[in-house]
Amino acid sequence: MASVRKTDKRIEDEALVETPDLEEFIGYNLKRAYVIVQSDFRRTLGEDGFAPRVFSALSLVVQYPNVTSSGLARMLGIERSGLVAIVDELEGRGLLKRTNVPGDRRVQALVPTAKGKTAYAEARAAVRAHEDRLLSNLSDDEKATLMSLLGKIRATEA
Amino acid sequence: MASVRKTDKRIEDEALVETPDLEEFIGYNLKRAYVIVQSDFRRTLGEDGFAPRVFSALSLVVQYPNVTSSGLARMLGIERSGLVAIVDELEGRGLLKRTNVPGDRRVQALVPTAKGKTAYAEARAAVRAHEDRLLSNLSDDEKATLMSLLGKIRATEA
DNA sequence: TATTGTTATACTCTATAACTATA
DNA sequence: TATAGTTATAGAGTATAACAATA
């Protein structure tokens, strides 16, 4: 039964190690924290809500109208082949349109629709609410410090 | 050509937005930072090195000898079915052994081999070197602050 | 030659559900 | 009934390589 386990050899061994090595690594802590935030994001936005990467893409399209898929890929730090499914989903939902660019027929400018702008404003509010609620045990100062330190890590990127 | 792009409409639009909404979200910054650290981890440990989750599992097996797969799953926050491939790899490399536990024949205690302990010590040193190098633009104080803030996020977990 | 968007493909990580052998 | 380990399976997310159209 379960109560026996609390006193058996395996758990006694655990008690001998105060802090596992693992907890000393930034990478491990970063991942565990990221998983928590991401899964709360998905839970909050729900089945029919945006996945994080789709939300990110929509955000950039609304803020940078006429951005291209390749531009989006660069900003998001992923390969441009990965943008196809994301843009397909957003276009399929009627939130943006692929439009031709006069002067370069290779390129498709991504333009948010009115519906897309509205949907983004609502989703942004939902995401803000999710982070405010989930991270309510961090003060505004702590959040700002965290952002700044994460920014320092991001600044190491090649 | 590329130089034209710097003055076309798409990039002019970008200049109008100082800071994209995206950058205000903890989740987004957490993910970007995590991707950087994780990919440097993999690059540093190399083709035949441990993947992050395999390193994590080995670390816990070395520090908690006789831990079970289910125990590992709980500590790592993943489903126990996911441990099978990880433990298979570590056992296949001769770094741990699945051993029977007298008194409960359902359970397999995971015991690190001598080779496993050595391999872990070396990998741990490599991971520490990777983080020290990658995060050299953060002071020790900043790293400690970051850990503490990530710990606050982890503390929100159900 | 180089770039854009795209397709095909594969790999990693993870989850869910069900099975078996035990308890 | 419940738990440990396992299998089968599926779904994200991502990458690489190649292609057609265009520059």
Short mmCIF file of C-alpha atoms (C1' of nucleotides) in Angstrom, two decimals:
data_model
loop_
_atom_site.label_atom_id
_atom_site.label_comp_id
_atom_site.label_asym_id
_atom_site.label_seq_id
_atom_site.Cartn_x
_atom_site.Cartn_y
_atom_site.Cartn_z
CA MET A 1 0.00 0.00 0.00
CA ALA A 2 1.04 3.58 -0.55
CA SER A 3 1.76 4.48 3.06
CA VAL A 4 4.42 1.82 3.27
CA ARG A 5 6.35 3.54 0.52
CA LYS A 6 6.95 6.58 2.70
CA THR A 7 9.25 4.62 4.92
CA ASP A 8 10.91 2.25 2.51
CA LYS A 9 14.48 2.36 1.31
CA ARG A 10 13.87 4.38 -1.83
CA ILE A 11 12.38 7.35 -0.06
CA GLU A 12 14.87 7.21 2.79
CA ASP A 13 17.57 7.60 0.17
CA GLU A 14 15.83 10.66 -1.21
CA ALA A 15 15.87 12.28 2.20
CA LEU A 16 19.66 12.04 2.24
CA VAL A 17 19.97 14.40 -0.74
CA GLU A 18 18.81 17.85 0.17
CA THR A 19 18.91 19.44 -3.27
CA PRO A 20 19.33 17.35 -6.39
CA ASP A 21 21.98 18.54 -8.84
CA LEU A 22 19.23 19.07 -11.36
CA GLU A 23 17.81 22.01 -9.46
CA GLU A 24 21.09 23.87 -9.85
CA PHE A 25 20.78 24.07 -13.61
CA ILE A 26 19.20 27.11 -15.23
CA GLY A 27 18.13 25.03 -18.22
CA TYR A 28 16.19 22.56 -16.09
CA ASN A 29 14.41 25.27 -14.14
CA LEU A 30 13.68 27.18 -17.33
CA LYS A 31 12.06 24.15 -18.87
CA ARG A 32 9.95 23.27 -15.84
CA ALA A 33 8.73 26.87 -15.59
CA TYR A 34 8.06 27.03 -19.32
CA VAL A 35 5.99 23.83 -19.24
CA ILE A 36 3.83 25.22 -16.45
CA VAL A 37 3.18 28.53 -18.20
CA GLN A 38 2.59 26.93 -21.57
CA SER A 39 0.15 24.36 -20.27
CA ASP A 40 -1.80 27.04 -18.40
CA PHE A 41 -1.85 29.11 -21.59
CA ARG A 42 -3.41 26.20 -23.50
CA ARG A 43 -5.86 25.39 -20.73
CA THR A 44 -6.95 29.03 -20.55
CA LEU A 45 -7.40 29.57 -24.28
CA GLY A 46 -9.18 26.23 -24.58
CA GLU A 47 -9.74 23.64 -27.30
CA ASP A 48 -10.66 26.12 -30.00
CA GLY A 49 -8.23 28.79 -28.83
CA PHE A 50 -4.89 29.63 -30.35
CA ALA A 51 -1.85 27.51 -29.71
CA PRO A 52 1.00 29.66 -28.41
CA ARG A 53 2.82 29.80 -31.72
CA VAL A 54 -0.38 30.69 -33.61
CA PHE A 55 -1.09 33.47 -31.14
CA SER A 56 2.46 34.74 -31.61
CA ALA A 57 2.15 34.76 -35.38
CA LEU A 58 -1.20 36.57 -35.26
CA SER A 59 0.25 39.11 -32.88
CA LEU A 60 3.06 39.91 -35.29
CA VAL A 61 0.77 40.06 -38.32
CA VAL A 62 -1.50 42.53 -36.52
CA GLN A 63 1.41 44.64 -35.40
CA TYR A 64 3.39 44.40 -38.62
CA PRO A 65 0.77 44.33 -41.37
CA ASN A 66 2.23 43.24 -44.72
CA VAL A 67 4.88 41.15 -43.05
CA THR A 68 5.86 38.06 -45.05
CA SER A 69 6.03 34.44 -43.96
CA SER A 70 9.79 34.56 -44.14
CA GLY A 71 9.82 37.70 -42.04
CA LEU A 72 7.61 36.03 -39.48
CA ALA A 73 9.92 33.02 -39.40
CA ARG A 74 12.88 35.27 -38.72
CA MET A 75 11.09 37.11 -35.93
CA LEU A 76 9.87 33.92 -34.30
CA GLY A 77 13.19 32.14 -34.70
CA ILE A 78 11.81 29.16 -36.60
CA GLU A 79 12.21 27.84 -40.16
CA ARG A 80 9.96 29.35 -42.80
CA SER A 81 8.58 25.93 -43.72
CA GLY A 82 7.03 25.87 -40.27
CA LEU A 83 5.02 28.99 -41.00
CA VAL A 84 2.90 27.36 -43.68
CA ALA A 85 0.62 25.45 -41.31
CA ILE A 86 0.34 28.44 -38.99
CA VAL A 87 -0.59 30.88 -41.76
CA ASP A 88 -2.95 28.28 -43.22
CA GLU A 89 -4.77 28.06 -39.91
CA LEU A 90 -5.04 31.81 -39.51
CA GLU A 91 -6.19 32.27 -43.07
CA GLY A 92 -8.62 29.37 -42.72
CA ARG A 93 -10.16 31.10 -39.71
CA GLY A 94 -10.49 34.28 -41.74
CA LEU A 95 -8.06 36.21 -39.55
CA LEU A 96 -5.56 37.20 -42.22
CA LYS A 97 -5.16 37.20 -45.98
CA ARG A 98 -2.20 36.30 -48.17
CA THR A 99 -1.92 39.17 -50.65
CA ASN A 100 0.25 39.78 -53.68
CA VAL A 101 2.97 42.37 -53.50
CA PRO A 102 3.39 44.50 -56.62
CA GLY A 103 7.02 44.46 -57.66
CA ASP A 104 7.95 41.04 -56.28
CA ARG A 105 5.76 38.16 -57.24
CA ARG A 106 7.57 35.68 -55.05
CA VAL A 107 6.33 37.38 -51.91
CA GLN A 108 3.00 37.27 -50.14
CA ALA A 109 2.26 40.06 -47.70
CA LEU A 110 0.19 38.88 -44.75
CA VAL A 111 -2.60 41.30 -43.91
CA PRO A 112 -4.84 40.94 -40.86
CA THR A 113 -8.59 41.11 -41.50
CA ALA A 114 -10.92 43.17 -39.31
CA LYS A 115 -11.98 39.89 -37.72
CA GLY A 116 -8.33 39.05 -37.18
CA LYS A 117 -7.68 42.30 -35.37
CA THR A 118 -10.67 41.78 -33.12
CA ALA A 119 -9.76 38.16 -32.43
CA TYR A 120 -6.23 39.22 -31.57
CA ALA A 121 -7.38 41.91 -29.16
CA GLU A 122 -9.56 39.36 -27.38
CA ALA A 123 -6.88 36.71 -27.31
CA ARG A 124 -4.33 39.19 -26.03
CA ALA A 125 -6.65 40.07 -23.16
CA ALA A 126 -7.13 36.39 -22.39
CA VAL A 127 -3.39 35.77 -22.40
CA ARG A 128 -2.78 38.75 -20.15
CA ALA A 129 -5.43 37.46 -17.76
CA HIS A 130 -3.85 34.00 -17.81
CA GLU A 131 -0.41 35.37 -16.94
CA ASP A 132 -1.76 37.77 -14.31
CA ARG A 133 -3.59 34.94 -12.61
CA LEU A 134 -0.91 32.26 -12.94
CA LEU A 135 1.90 34.58 -11.90
CA SER A 136 0.03 36.38 -9.14
CA ASN A 137 2.67 35.31 -6.63
CA LEU A 138 5.23 37.46 -8.44
CA SER A 139 5.23 41.20 -7.87
CA ASP A 140 5.40 43.62 -10.78
CA ASP A 141 9.02 44.27 -9.86
CA GLU A 142 9.79 40.58 -9.88
CA LYS A 143 8.13 40.16 -13.25
CA ALA A 144 10.15 43.04 -14.65
CA THR A 145 13.34 41.54 -13.25
CA LEU A 146 12.49 38.17 -14.72
CA MET A 147 11.85 39.72 -18.14
CA SER A 148 15.15 41.53 -17.98
CA LEU A 149 17.06 38.37 -17.08
CA LEU A 150 15.33 36.35 -19.77
CA GLY A 151 16.24 39.16 -22.14
CA LYS A 152 19.88 38.73 -21.18
CA ILE A 153 19.68 35.08 -22.10
CA ARG A 154 17.98 35.95 -25.36
CA ALA A 155 20.75 38.43 -26.07
CA THR A 156 23.26 35.56 -26.17
CA GLU A 157 21.68 34.26 -29.36
CA ALA A 158 23.95 34.03 -32.37
CA MET B 1 17.90 42.25 -53.81
CA ALA B 2 18.18 42.29 -50.03
CA SER B 3 19.14 45.92 -49.62
CA VAL B 4 15.89 47.04 -51.19
CA ARG B 5 14.00 45.30 -48.44
CA LYS B 6 15.40 47.62 -45.82
CA THR B 7 13.47 50.53 -47.23
CA ASP B 8 10.30 48.92 -48.45
CA LYS B 9 6.89 49.23 -46.91
CA ARG B 10 7.05 46.10 -44.76
CA ILE B 11 10.09 47.18 -42.82
CA GLU B 12 8.95 50.78 -42.51
CA ASP B 13 5.85 49.41 -40.80
CA GLU B 14 8.02 47.52 -38.36
CA ALA B 15 9.77 50.69 -37.37
CA LEU B 16 6.46 52.18 -36.27
CA VAL B 17 6.05 49.59 -33.52
CA GLU B 18 8.69 50.05 -30.84
CA THR B 19 8.00 46.93 -28.82
CA PRO B 20 5.74 44.20 -30.10
CA ASP B 21 3.08 42.98 -27.67
CA LEU B 22 4.74 39.58 -27.76
CA GLU B 23 7.74 40.82 -25.85
CA GLU B 24 5.53 41.74 -22.92
CA PHE B 25 4.54 38.16 -22.25
CA ILE B 26 6.48 36.09 -19.75
CA GLY B 27 5.53 32.91 -21.58
CA TYR B 28 6.99 34.07 -24.86
CA ASN B 29 10.25 35.22 -23.31
CA LEU B 30 10.47 32.04 -21.30
CA LYS B 31 10.13 29.96 -24.43
CA ARG B 32 12.67 31.93 -26.44
CA ALA B 33 15.19 31.72 -23.61
CA TYR B 34 14.52 28.02 -23.12
CA VAL B 35 15.07 27.27 -26.79
CA ILE B 36 18.44 29.02 -26.71
CA VAL B 37 19.65 27.18 -23.61
CA GLN B 38 18.34 23.84 -24.77
CA SER B 39 19.89 24.07 -28.19
CA ASP B 40 23.24 25.07 -26.73
CA PHE B 41 22.96 22.13 -24.31
CA ARG B 42 22.50 19.72 -27.24
CA ARG B 43 25.24 21.34 -29.29
CA THR B 44 27.65 21.12 -26.35
CA LEU B 45 26.92 17.50 -25.42
CA GLY B 46 27.05 16.50 -29.08
CA GLU B 47 25.55 13.78 -31.25
CA ASP B 48 26.32 10.95 -28.86
CA GLY B 49 25.72 12.99 -25.74
CA PHE B 50 22.68 12.89 -23.53
CA ALA B 51 19.48 14.63 -24.52
CA PRO B 52 18.35 16.95 -21.72
CA ARG B 53 15.69 14.60 -20.42
CA VAL B 54 18.10 11.62 -20.43
CA PHE B 55 20.64 13.66 -18.53
CA SER B 56 17.94 14.61 -16.03
CA ALA B 57 16.90 11.02 -15.53
CA LEU B 58 20.48 9.85 -15.06
CA SER B 59 21.08 12.63 -12.59
CA LEU B 60 18.14 11.50 -10.46
CA VAL B 61 19.09 7.82 -10.68
CA VAL B 62 22.62 8.62 -9.48
CA GLN B 63 21.35 10.82 -6.68
CA TYR B 64 18.44 8.59 -5.71
CA PRO B 65 19.67 5.03 -6.25
CA ASN B 66 16.82 2.50 -6.19
CA VAL B 67 14.33 5.05 -7.45
CA THR B 68 11.61 3.55 -9.64
CA SER B 69 10.46 4.58 -13.10
CA SER B 70 7.23 5.86 -11.63
CA GLY B 71 9.14 7.86 -9.05
CA LEU B 72 11.28 9.34 -11.77
CA ALA B 73 8.18 10.27 -13.75
CA ARG B 74 6.75 12.06 -10.74
CA MET B 75 9.98 13.97 -10.11
CA LEU B 76 10.34 14.95 -13.74
CA GLY B 77 6.69 15.85 -14.14
CA ILE B 78 6.05 13.55 -17.09
CA GLU B 79 3.95 10.41 -17.61
CA ARG B 80 5.52 7.12 -16.59
CA SER B 81 5.08 5.70 -20.11
CA GLY B 82 7.60 8.29 -21.22
CA LEU B 83 10.25 6.86 -18.95
CA VAL B 84 10.50 3.56 -20.77
CA ALA B 85 12.54 4.85 -23.70
CA ILE B 86 14.74 6.92 -21.41
CA VAL B 87 15.50 4.03 -19.05
CA ASP B 88 15.99 1.72 -22.06
CA GLU B 89 18.62 4.08 -23.43
CA LEU B 90 20.44 4.39 -20.12
CA GLU B 91 20.33 0.65 -19.54
CA GLY B 92 21.43 0.01 -23.14
CA ARG B 93 24.46 2.21 -22.55
CA GLY B 94 25.26 0.26 -19.43
CA LEU B 95 24.70 3.23 -17.13
CA LEU B 96 22.01 1.75 -14.91
CA LYS B 97 20.34 -1.57 -14.17
CA ARG B 98 16.71 -2.48 -13.62
CA THR B 99 16.73 -4.61 -10.48
CA ASN B 100 14.04 -6.57 -8.69
CA VAL B 101 12.79 -5.33 -5.37
CA PRO B 102 12.17 -8.05 -2.80
CA GLY B 103 8.67 -7.64 -1.38
CA ASP B 104 7.04 -6.06 -4.42
CA ARG B 105 7.49 -7.80 -7.70
CA ARG B 106 5.75 -5.10 -9.69
CA VAL B 107 8.54 -2.65 -9.02
CA GLN B 108 11.98 -2.28 -10.58
CA ALA B 109 14.52 -0.28 -8.67
CA LEU B 110 16.88 1.64 -10.94
CA VAL B 111 20.48 1.38 -9.83
CA PRO B 112 23.33 3.32 -11.43
CA THR B 113 26.35 1.28 -12.49
CA ALA B 114 29.90 2.42 -11.77
CA LYS B 115 30.10 3.45 -15.41
CA GLY B 116 26.85 5.35 -14.98
CA LYS B 117 28.19 7.30 -12.03
CA THR B 118 31.33 8.21 -13.93
CA ALA B 119 29.39 9.17 -17.05
CA TYR B 120 27.10 11.32 -14.97
CA ALA B 121 29.97 13.13 -13.27
CA GLU B 122 31.47 13.91 -16.66
CA ALA B 123 28.18 14.99 -18.18
CA ARG B 124 27.41 17.18 -15.20
CA ALA B 125 30.75 18.93 -15.64
CA ALA B 126 29.99 19.42 -19.34
CA VAL B 127 26.56 20.85 -18.59
CA ARG B 128 27.98 23.18 -15.98
CA ALA B 129 30.58 24.36 -18.48
CA HIS B 130 27.88 24.89 -21.10
CA GLU B 131 25.80 27.02 -18.76
CA ASP B 132 28.79 28.93 -17.44
CA ARG B 133 29.86 29.78 -20.96
CA LEU B 134 26.43 30.49 -22.43
CA LEU B 135 25.30 32.55 -19.48
CA SER B 136 28.55 34.40 -18.91
CA ASN B 137 26.79 37.73 -19.35
CA LEU B 138 24.79 37.05 -16.19
CA SER B 139 26.44 37.61 -12.81
CA ASP B 140 26.18 35.02 -10.08
CA ASP B 141 23.68 37.26 -8.35
CA GLU B 142 21.60 37.51 -11.49
CA LYS B 143 21.65 33.75 -11.93
CA ALA B 144 20.55 33.28 -8.34
CA THR B 145 17.75 35.80 -8.82
CA LEU B 146 16.65 34.07 -11.99
CA MET B 147 16.59 30.70 -10.25
CA SER B 148 14.53 32.13 -7.44
CA LEU B 149 12.02 33.68 -9.83
CA LEU B 150 11.76 30.50 -11.88
CA GLY B 151 11.23 28.69 -8.59
CA LYS B 152 8.29 30.98 -7.85
CA ILE B 153 6.73 30.01 -11.16
CA ARG B 154 7.37 26.34 -10.43
CA ALA B 155 5.72 26.80 -7.05
CA THR B 156 2.44 27.66 -8.78
CA GLU B 157 2.16 24.09 -10.02
CA ALA B 158 -0.89 22.18 -8.87
"C1'" DT C 1 22.72 32.49 -58.18
"C1'" DA C 2 19.61 33.65 -54.46
"C1'" DT C 3 15.03 34.06 -52.34
"C1'" DT C 4 9.87 32.96 -51.40
"C1'" DG C 5 6.58 29.91 -50.51
"C1'" DT C 6 5.70 25.28 -50.43
"C1'" DT C 7 5.79 20.09 -49.98
"C1'" DA C 8 7.52 15.77 -48.29
"C1'" DT C 9 9.57 13.70 -44.76
"C1'" DA C 10 11.43 12.51 -40.34
"C1'" DC C 11 12.55 13.10 -35.57
"C1'" DT C 12 11.80 14.41 -30.67
"C1'" DC C 13 8.89 14.93 -26.87
"C1'" DT C 14 4.79 14.08 -24.84
"C1'" DA C 15 0.09 12.27 -23.83
"C1'" DT C 16 -3.76 8.80 -23.61
"C1'" DA C 17 -5.48 4.36 -23.38
"C1'" DA C 18 -5.11 -0.26 -22.68
"C1'" DC C 19 -2.62 -4.53 -21.32
"C1'" DT C 20 -0.08 -7.76 -17.74
"C1'" DA C 21 1.45 -8.97 -13.54
"C1'" DT C 22 1.24 -8.13 -9.44
"C1'" DA C 23 -0.54 -6.15 -4.80
"C1'" DT D 1 -9.54 -2.27 -6.87
"C1'" DA D 2 -5.20 -0.07 -7.43
"C1'" DT D 3 -0.33 0.24 -8.91
"C1'" DA D 4 4.20 -0.63 -11.83
"C1'" DG D 5 5.93 -1.25 -16.02
"C1'" DT D 6 4.96 -1.58 -20.65
"C1'" DT D 7 3.07 -1.17 -25.48
"C1'" DA D 8 0.60 1.02 -29.17
"C1'" DT D 9 -0.70 5.03 -30.97
"C1'" DA D 10 -1.35 9.80 -31.96
"C1'" DG D 11 -0.46 14.65 -31.98
"C1'" DA D 12 2.39 18.83 -31.49
"C1'" DG D 13 6.41 21.28 -32.89
"C1'" DT D 14 10.35 21.49 -35.35
"C1'" DA D 15 14.07 20.64 -38.89
"C1'" DT D 16 16.12 19.37 -43.43
"C1'" DA D 17 16.01 18.88 -48.21
"C1'" DA D 18 14.13 19.68 -52.41
"C1'" DC D 19 11.09 21.97 -55.86
"C1'" DA D 20 8.81 25.75 -58.86
"C1'" DA D 21 8.39 30.47 -59.61
"C1'" DT D 22 10.60 34.57 -59.56
"C1'" DA D 23 14.32 37.89 -58.79
#
